[in-house]
Short mmCIF file of C-alpha atoms in Angstrom, two decimals:
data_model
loop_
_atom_site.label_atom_id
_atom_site.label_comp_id
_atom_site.label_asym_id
_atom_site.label_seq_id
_atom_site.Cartn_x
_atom_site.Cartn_y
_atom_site.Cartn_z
CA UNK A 172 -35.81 -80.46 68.66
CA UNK A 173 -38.51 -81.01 65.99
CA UNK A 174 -39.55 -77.55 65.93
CA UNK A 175 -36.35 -75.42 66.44
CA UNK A 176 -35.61 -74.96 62.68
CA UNK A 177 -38.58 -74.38 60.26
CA UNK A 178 -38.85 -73.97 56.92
CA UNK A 179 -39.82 -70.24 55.70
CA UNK A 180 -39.45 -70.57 51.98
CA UNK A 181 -37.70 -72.10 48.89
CA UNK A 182 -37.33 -70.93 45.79
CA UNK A 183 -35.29 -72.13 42.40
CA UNK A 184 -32.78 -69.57 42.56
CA UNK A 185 -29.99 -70.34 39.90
CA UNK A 186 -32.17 -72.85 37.24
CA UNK A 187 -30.00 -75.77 35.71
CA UNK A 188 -27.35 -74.75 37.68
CA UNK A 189 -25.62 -74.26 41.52
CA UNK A 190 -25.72 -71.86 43.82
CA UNK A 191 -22.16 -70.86 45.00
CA UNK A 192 -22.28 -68.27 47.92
CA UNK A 193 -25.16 -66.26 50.11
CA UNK A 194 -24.96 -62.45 51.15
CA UNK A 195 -27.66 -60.83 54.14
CA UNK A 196 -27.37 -57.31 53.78
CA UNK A 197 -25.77 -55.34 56.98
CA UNK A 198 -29.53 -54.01 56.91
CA UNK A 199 -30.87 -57.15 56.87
CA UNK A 200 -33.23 -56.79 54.44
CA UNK A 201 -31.77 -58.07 51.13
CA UNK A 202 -29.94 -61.38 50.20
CA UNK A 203 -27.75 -61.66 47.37
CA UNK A 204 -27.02 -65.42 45.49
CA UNK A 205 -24.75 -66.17 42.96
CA UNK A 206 -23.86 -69.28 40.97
CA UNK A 207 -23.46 -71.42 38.00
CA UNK A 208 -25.78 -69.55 35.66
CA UNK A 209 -23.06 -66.41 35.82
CA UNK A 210 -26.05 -64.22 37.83
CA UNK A 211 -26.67 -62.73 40.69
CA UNK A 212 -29.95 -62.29 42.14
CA UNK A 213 -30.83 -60.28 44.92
CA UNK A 214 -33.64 -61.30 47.22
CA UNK A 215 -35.98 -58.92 49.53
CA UNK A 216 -39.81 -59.02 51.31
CA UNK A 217 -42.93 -57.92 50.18
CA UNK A 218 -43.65 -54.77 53.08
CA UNK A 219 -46.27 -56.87 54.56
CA UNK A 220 -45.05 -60.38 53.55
CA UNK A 221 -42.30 -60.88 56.03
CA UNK A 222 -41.42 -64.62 55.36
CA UNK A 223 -42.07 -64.61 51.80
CA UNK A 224 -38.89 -63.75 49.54
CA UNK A 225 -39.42 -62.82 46.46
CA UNK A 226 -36.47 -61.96 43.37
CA UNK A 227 -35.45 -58.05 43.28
CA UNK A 228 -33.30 -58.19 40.82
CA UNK A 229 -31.45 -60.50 38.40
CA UNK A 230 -27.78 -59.51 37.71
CA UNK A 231 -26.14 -60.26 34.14
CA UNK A 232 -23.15 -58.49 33.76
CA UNK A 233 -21.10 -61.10 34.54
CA UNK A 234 -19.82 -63.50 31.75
CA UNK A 235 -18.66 -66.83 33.53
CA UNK A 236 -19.70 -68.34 36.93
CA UNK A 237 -19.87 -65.63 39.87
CA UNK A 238 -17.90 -67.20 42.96
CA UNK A 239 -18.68 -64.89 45.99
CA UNK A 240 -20.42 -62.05 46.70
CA UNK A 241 -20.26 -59.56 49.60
CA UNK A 242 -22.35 -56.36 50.52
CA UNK A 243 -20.58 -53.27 51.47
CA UNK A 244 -20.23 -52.38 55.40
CA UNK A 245 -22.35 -49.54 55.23
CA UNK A 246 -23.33 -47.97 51.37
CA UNK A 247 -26.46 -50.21 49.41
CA UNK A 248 -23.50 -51.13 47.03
CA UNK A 249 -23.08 -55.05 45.91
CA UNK A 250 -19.49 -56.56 45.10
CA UNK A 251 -19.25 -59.85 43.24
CA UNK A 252 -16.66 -61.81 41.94
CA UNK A 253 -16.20 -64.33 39.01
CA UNK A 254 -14.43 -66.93 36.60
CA UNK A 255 -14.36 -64.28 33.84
CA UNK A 256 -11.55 -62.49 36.29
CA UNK A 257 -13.50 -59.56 37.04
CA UNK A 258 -15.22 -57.96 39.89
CA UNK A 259 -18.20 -56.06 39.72
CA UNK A 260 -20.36 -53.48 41.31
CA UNK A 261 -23.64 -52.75 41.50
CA UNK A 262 -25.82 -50.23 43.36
CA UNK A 263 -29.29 -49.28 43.37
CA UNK A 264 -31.04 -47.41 40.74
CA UNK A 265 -35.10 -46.65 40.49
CA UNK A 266 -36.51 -49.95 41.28
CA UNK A 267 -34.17 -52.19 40.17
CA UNK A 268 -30.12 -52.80 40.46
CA UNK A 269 -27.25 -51.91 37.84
CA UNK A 270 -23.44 -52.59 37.63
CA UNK A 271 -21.90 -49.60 38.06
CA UNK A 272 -18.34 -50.48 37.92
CA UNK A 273 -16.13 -53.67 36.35
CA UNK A 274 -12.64 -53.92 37.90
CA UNK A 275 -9.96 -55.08 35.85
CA UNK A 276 -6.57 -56.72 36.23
CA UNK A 277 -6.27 -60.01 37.74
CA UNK A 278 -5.15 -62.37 35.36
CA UNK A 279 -7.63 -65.82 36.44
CA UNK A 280 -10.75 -66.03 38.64
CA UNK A 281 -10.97 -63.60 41.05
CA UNK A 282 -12.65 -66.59 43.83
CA UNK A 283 -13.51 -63.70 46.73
CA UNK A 284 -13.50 -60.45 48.11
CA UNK A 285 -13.58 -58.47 51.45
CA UNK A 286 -14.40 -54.62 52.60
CA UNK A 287 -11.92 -52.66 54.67
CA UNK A 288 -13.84 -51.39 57.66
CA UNK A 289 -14.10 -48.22 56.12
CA UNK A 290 -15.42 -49.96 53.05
CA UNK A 291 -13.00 -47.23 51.05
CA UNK A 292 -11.38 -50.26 49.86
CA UNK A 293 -11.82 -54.03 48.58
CA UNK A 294 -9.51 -56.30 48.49
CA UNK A 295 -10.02 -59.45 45.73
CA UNK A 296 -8.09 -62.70 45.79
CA UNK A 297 -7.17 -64.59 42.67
CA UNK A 298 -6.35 -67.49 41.06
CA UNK A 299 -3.46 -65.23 39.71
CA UNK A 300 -2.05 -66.12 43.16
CA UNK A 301 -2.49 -62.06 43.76
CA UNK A 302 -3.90 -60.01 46.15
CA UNK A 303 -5.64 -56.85 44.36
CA UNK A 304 -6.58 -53.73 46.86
CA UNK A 305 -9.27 -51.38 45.30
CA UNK A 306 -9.69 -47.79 46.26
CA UNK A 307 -12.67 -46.23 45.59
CA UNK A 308 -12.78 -42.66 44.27
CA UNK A 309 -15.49 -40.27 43.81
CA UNK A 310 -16.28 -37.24 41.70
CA UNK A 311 -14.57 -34.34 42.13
CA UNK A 312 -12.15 -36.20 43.88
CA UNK A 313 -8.55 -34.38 44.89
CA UNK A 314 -6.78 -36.79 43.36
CA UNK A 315 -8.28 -36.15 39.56
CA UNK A 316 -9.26 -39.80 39.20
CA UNK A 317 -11.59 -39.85 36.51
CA UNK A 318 -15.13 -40.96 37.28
CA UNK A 319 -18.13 -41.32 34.85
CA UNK A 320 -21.37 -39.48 35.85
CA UNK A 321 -22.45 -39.45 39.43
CA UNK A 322 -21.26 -42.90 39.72
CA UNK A 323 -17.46 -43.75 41.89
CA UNK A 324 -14.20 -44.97 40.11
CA UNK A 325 -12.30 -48.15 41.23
CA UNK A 326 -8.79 -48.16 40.67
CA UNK A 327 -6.25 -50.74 41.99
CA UNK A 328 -3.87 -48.76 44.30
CA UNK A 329 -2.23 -52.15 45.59
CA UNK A 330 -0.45 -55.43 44.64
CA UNK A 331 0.53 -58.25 46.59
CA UNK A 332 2.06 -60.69 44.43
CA UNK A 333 4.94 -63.33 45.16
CA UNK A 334 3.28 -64.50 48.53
CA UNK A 335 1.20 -67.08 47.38
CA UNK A 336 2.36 -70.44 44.93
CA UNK A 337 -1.00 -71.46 44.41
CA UNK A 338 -4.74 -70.02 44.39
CA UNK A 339 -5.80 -67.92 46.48
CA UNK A 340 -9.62 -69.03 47.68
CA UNK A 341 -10.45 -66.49 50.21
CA UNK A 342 -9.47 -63.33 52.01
CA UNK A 343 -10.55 -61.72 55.12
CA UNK A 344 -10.49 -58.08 56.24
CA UNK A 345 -10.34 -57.70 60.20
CA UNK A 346 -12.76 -55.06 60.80
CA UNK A 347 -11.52 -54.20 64.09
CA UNK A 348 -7.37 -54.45 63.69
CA UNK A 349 -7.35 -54.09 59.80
CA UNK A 350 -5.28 -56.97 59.34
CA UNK A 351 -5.97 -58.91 55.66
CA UNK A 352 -5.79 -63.19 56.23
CA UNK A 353 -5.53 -65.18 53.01
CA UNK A 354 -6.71 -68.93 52.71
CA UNK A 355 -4.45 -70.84 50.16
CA UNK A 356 -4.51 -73.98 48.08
CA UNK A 357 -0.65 -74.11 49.20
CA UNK A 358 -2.40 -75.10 52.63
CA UNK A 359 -1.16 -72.32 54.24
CA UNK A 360 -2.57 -69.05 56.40
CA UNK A 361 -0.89 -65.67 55.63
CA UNK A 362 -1.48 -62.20 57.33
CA UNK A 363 -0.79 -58.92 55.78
CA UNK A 364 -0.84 -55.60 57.75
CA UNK A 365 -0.67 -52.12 56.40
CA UNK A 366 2.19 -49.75 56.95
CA UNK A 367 2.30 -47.30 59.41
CA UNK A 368 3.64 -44.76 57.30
CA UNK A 369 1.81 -46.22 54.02
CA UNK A 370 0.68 -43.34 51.47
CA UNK A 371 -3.35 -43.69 51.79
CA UNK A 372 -2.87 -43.68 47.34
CA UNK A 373 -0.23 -46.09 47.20
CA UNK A 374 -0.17 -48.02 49.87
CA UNK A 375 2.22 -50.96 51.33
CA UNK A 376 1.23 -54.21 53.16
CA UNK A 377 4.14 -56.55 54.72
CA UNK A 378 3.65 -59.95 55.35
CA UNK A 379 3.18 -60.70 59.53
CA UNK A 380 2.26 -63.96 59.55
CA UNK A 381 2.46 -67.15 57.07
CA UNK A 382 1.38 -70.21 58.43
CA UNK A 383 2.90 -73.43 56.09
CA UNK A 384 0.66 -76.60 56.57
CA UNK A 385 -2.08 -74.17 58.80
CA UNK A 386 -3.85 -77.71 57.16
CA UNK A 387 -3.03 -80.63 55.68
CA UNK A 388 -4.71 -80.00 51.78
CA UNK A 389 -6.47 -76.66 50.05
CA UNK A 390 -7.68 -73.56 52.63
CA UNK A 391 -10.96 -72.42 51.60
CA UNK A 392 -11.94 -70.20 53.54
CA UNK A 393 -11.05 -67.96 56.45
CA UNK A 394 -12.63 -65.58 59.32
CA UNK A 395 -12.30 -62.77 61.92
CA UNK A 396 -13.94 -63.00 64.72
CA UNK A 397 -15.88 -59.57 64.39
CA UNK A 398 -15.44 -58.91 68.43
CA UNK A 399 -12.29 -60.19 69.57
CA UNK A 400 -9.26 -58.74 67.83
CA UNK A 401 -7.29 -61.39 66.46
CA UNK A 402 -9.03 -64.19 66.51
CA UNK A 403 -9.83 -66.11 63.23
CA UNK A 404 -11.24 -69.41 61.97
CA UNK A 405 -9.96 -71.01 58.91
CA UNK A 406 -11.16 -74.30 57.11
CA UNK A 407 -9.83 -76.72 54.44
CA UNK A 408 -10.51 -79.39 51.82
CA UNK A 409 -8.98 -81.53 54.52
CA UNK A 410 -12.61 -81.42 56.72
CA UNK A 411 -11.31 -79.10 59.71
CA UNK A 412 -11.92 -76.09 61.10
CA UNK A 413 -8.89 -74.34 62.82
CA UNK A 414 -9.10 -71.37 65.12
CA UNK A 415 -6.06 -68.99 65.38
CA UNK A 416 -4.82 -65.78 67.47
CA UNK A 417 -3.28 -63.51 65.70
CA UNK A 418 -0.85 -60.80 66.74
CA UNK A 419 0.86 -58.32 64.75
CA UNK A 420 4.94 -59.25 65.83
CA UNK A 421 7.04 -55.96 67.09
CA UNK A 422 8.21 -53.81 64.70
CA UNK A 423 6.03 -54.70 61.57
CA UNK B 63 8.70 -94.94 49.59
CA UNK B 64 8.98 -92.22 47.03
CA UNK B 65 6.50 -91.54 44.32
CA UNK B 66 8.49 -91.10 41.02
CA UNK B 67 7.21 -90.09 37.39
CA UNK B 68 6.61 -94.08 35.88
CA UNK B 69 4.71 -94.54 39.07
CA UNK B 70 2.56 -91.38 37.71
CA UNK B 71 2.70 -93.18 34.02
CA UNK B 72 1.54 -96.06 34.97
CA UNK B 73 -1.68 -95.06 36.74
CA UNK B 74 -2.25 -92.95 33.49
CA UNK B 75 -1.35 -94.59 30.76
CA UNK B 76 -3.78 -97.40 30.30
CA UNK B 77 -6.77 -94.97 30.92
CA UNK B 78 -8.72 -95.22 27.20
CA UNK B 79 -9.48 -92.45 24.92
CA UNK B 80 -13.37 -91.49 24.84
CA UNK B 81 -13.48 -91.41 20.74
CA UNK B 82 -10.57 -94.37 19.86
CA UNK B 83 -10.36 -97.68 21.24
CA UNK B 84 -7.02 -97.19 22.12
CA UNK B 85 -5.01 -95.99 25.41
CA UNK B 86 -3.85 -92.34 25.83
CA UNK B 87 -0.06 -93.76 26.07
CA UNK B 88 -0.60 -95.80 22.64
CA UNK B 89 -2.19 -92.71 21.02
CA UNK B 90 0.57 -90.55 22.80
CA UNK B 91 -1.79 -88.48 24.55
CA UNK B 92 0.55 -88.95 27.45
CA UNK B 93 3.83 -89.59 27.67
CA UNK B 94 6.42 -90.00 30.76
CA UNK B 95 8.50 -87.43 29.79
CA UNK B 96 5.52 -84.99 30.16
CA UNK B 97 4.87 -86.04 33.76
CA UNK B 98 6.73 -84.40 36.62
CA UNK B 99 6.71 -84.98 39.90
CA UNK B 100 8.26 -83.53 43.41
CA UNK B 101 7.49 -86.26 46.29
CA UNK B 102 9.23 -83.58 48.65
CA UNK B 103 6.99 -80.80 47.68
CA UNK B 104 3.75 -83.18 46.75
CA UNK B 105 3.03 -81.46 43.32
CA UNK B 106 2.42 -83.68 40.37
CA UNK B 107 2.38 -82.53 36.86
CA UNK B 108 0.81 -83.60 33.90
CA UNK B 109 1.22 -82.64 30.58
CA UNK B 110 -1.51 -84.17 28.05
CA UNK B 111 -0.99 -83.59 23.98
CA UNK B 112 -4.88 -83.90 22.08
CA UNK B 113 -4.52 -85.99 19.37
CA UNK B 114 -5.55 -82.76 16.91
CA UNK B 115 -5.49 -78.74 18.26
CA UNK B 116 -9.38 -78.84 17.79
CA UNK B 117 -10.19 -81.99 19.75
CA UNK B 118 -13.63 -81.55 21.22
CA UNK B 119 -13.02 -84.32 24.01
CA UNK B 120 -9.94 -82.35 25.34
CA UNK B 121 -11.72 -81.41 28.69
CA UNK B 122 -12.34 -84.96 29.20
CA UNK B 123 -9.66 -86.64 28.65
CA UNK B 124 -8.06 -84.02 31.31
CA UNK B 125 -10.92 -84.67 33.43
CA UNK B 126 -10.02 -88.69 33.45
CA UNK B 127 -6.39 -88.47 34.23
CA UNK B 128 -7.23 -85.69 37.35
CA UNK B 129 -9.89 -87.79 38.37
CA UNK B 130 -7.46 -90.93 38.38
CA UNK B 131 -5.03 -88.88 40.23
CA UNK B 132 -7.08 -88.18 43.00
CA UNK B 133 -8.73 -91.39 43.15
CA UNK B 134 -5.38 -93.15 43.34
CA UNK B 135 -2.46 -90.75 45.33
CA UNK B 136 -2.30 -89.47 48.29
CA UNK B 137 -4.51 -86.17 49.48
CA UNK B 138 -1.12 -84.44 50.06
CA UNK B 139 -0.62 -84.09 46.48
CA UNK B 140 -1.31 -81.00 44.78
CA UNK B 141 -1.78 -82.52 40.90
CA UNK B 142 -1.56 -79.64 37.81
CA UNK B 143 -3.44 -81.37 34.25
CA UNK B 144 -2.47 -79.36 31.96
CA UNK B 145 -2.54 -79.39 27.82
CA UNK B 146 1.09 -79.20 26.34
CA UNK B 147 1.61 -76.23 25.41
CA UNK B 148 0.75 -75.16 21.65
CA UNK B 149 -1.20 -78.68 20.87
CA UNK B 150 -4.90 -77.23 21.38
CA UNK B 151 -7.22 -74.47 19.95
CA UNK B 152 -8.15 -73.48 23.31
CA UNK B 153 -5.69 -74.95 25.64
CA UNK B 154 -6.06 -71.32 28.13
CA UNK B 155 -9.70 -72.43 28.82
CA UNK B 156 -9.36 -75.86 29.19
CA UNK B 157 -6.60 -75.55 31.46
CA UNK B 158 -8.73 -72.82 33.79
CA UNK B 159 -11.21 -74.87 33.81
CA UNK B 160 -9.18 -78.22 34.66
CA UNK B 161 -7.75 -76.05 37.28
CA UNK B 162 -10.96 -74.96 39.10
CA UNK B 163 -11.60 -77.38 41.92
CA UNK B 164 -15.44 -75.94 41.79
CA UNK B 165 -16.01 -76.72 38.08
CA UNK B 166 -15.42 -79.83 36.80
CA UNK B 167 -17.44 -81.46 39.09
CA UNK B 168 -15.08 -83.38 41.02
#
């Protein structure tokens, strides 16, 4: 076994501080980090220096401690989230990488975040004990959102509030049914699904599933499976990992 | 057997201030009255008064009653430090930041 895991690199990331959360590209090619220090740096190869990793970037837009970060599905386009109860985005520009949008409106640390399969959308979770769903709009859009420049708008098309009576740590977005799972400090599991009929502009979500006690203290984080449908991993302050099925009940 | 409010007090109240050599109760930092408590619904609250609205060691002293908390009750219990309302400066960030399991550095 002495062998089977060997060191590539290391490099001080976040100085004087700690390093919160990790994001690979869907290309494969870039890593994002974010921590203590309130940036974001985004890591990539030399073309011919395949193991060494070198910083791309360095992100500063944000003003407190970034929690999570997450890559879109398929667009070069960066999400993070943060303590100063924004989220941010940042694409590509020239040789180096700039926020193009701040979304606003939670009302406490937004703690993560999670693509629709589409990647139209983002959801954020809060400390608000809210669920925020983004829509992305670009220019010249039908719907006369207004955008600045070449770059997309962000508006919040979506509110789930009321569900959750404590933070909310961690959402995941199913990219094969669509369904949203929430990990709570309540210690509970809840699924939301989308309404058939739901106006693509304003859309609904119902609650299918809520899961009291899913663990015994805080849930920190949770997981689809990204080939079966429906099944998800959750874990908790407790120490445990739980896996679940999922199945969207008749009639919701 | 139940876990009631004095119970709460009296892990807290001998806990000493970081500037006074005195105890929060005897410099009415906290009082039993400002603790709450739900042993059906395992939330604890606790509301702490600074001794002045621009008391530097505010984070701390919230720090030391959380960190007694956890140290001391069951991992059921969900525990809320917070500063009493109106009695600090900046009672909105020192309350967020009490509040952030990540932070502190618990």
């Amino acid at each position: 076994m002495k062998d089977s895991l060997v060191l590539l690199g290391r490099v001080p990331a976040h100085p004087d501080s700690r390093c919160w959360f990790l994001a690979w590209n869907p290309a494969g090619t870039l890593l994002a980090s974010c921590g203590g220090d309130r940036r974001i740096r985004i890591w990539g190869t030399e073309v011919d220096e395949e193991d060494e990793y070198e910083c791309v970037s360095v992100l500063n837009s944000h003003t407190q401690d970034v929690k999570h970060v997450v890559w879109h599905p398929s667009q070069e386009l960066l999400a993070s989230a943060s303590y100063d109860d924004t989220v941010k985005l940042y694409r590509e520009e020239e040789d180096d990488w700039v926020c193009c949008a701040t979304l606003e409106g939670h009302e406490s640390t937004v703690w993560s975040l999670a693509f629709d399969p589409s990647g139209q959308r983002l959801a954020s979770c809060s400390d608000d004990r809210t669920v925020r769903i983004w829509r992305q709009y670009l220019p010249g859009n039908e719907q006369g959102v207004a955008c600045s420049g070449s770059d997309p708008s962000w508006k919040c098309i979506c509110t789930l509030s009321g569900f959750h009576s404590r933070t909310i740590y961690d959402i995941a977005w199913c990219q094969l049914t669509g369904a949203l799972a929430t990990a709570c400090g309540d210690d509970a599991i809840r699924v939301f699904q989308e309404d058939p009929n739901s106006d693509p502009q304003q859309p609904t979500f119902s609650l299918t599933a809520h899961l009291h006690q899913a663990h015994s203290q805080d849930v920190n984080c949770v997981a689809w499976n990204p080939k079966e449908p429906g099944l998800l991993a959750s874990c908790s302050d407790d120490g445990e990992v739980a896996f679940w099925k999922y199945q969207r009940p008749e009639g919701l | 057997d139940s876990i009631d409010a004095r119970e709460i007090f009296d892990l807290i109240r001998s806990i000493n201030d970081p500037e006074h050599p005195l105890t929060l109760e005897e410099l009415n930092v906290v009082e039993q009255v400002r603790v709450q408590v739900s042993d059906p619904e395992s939330t604890v609250a606790v509301a702490f008064t600074p001794t002045i609205p621009h008391c530097s060691m505010a984070t701390l002293i919230g720090l030391s009653i959380k960190v007694k908390l956890l140290r001391s009750l069951p991992q059921r219990f969900k525990m809320d430090v917070h500063i009493t309302p109106g009695t600090h400066a900046s009672e909105h960030a020192v309350n967020k930041q009490l509040a952030d399991k990540e932070r502190p550095g618990l």
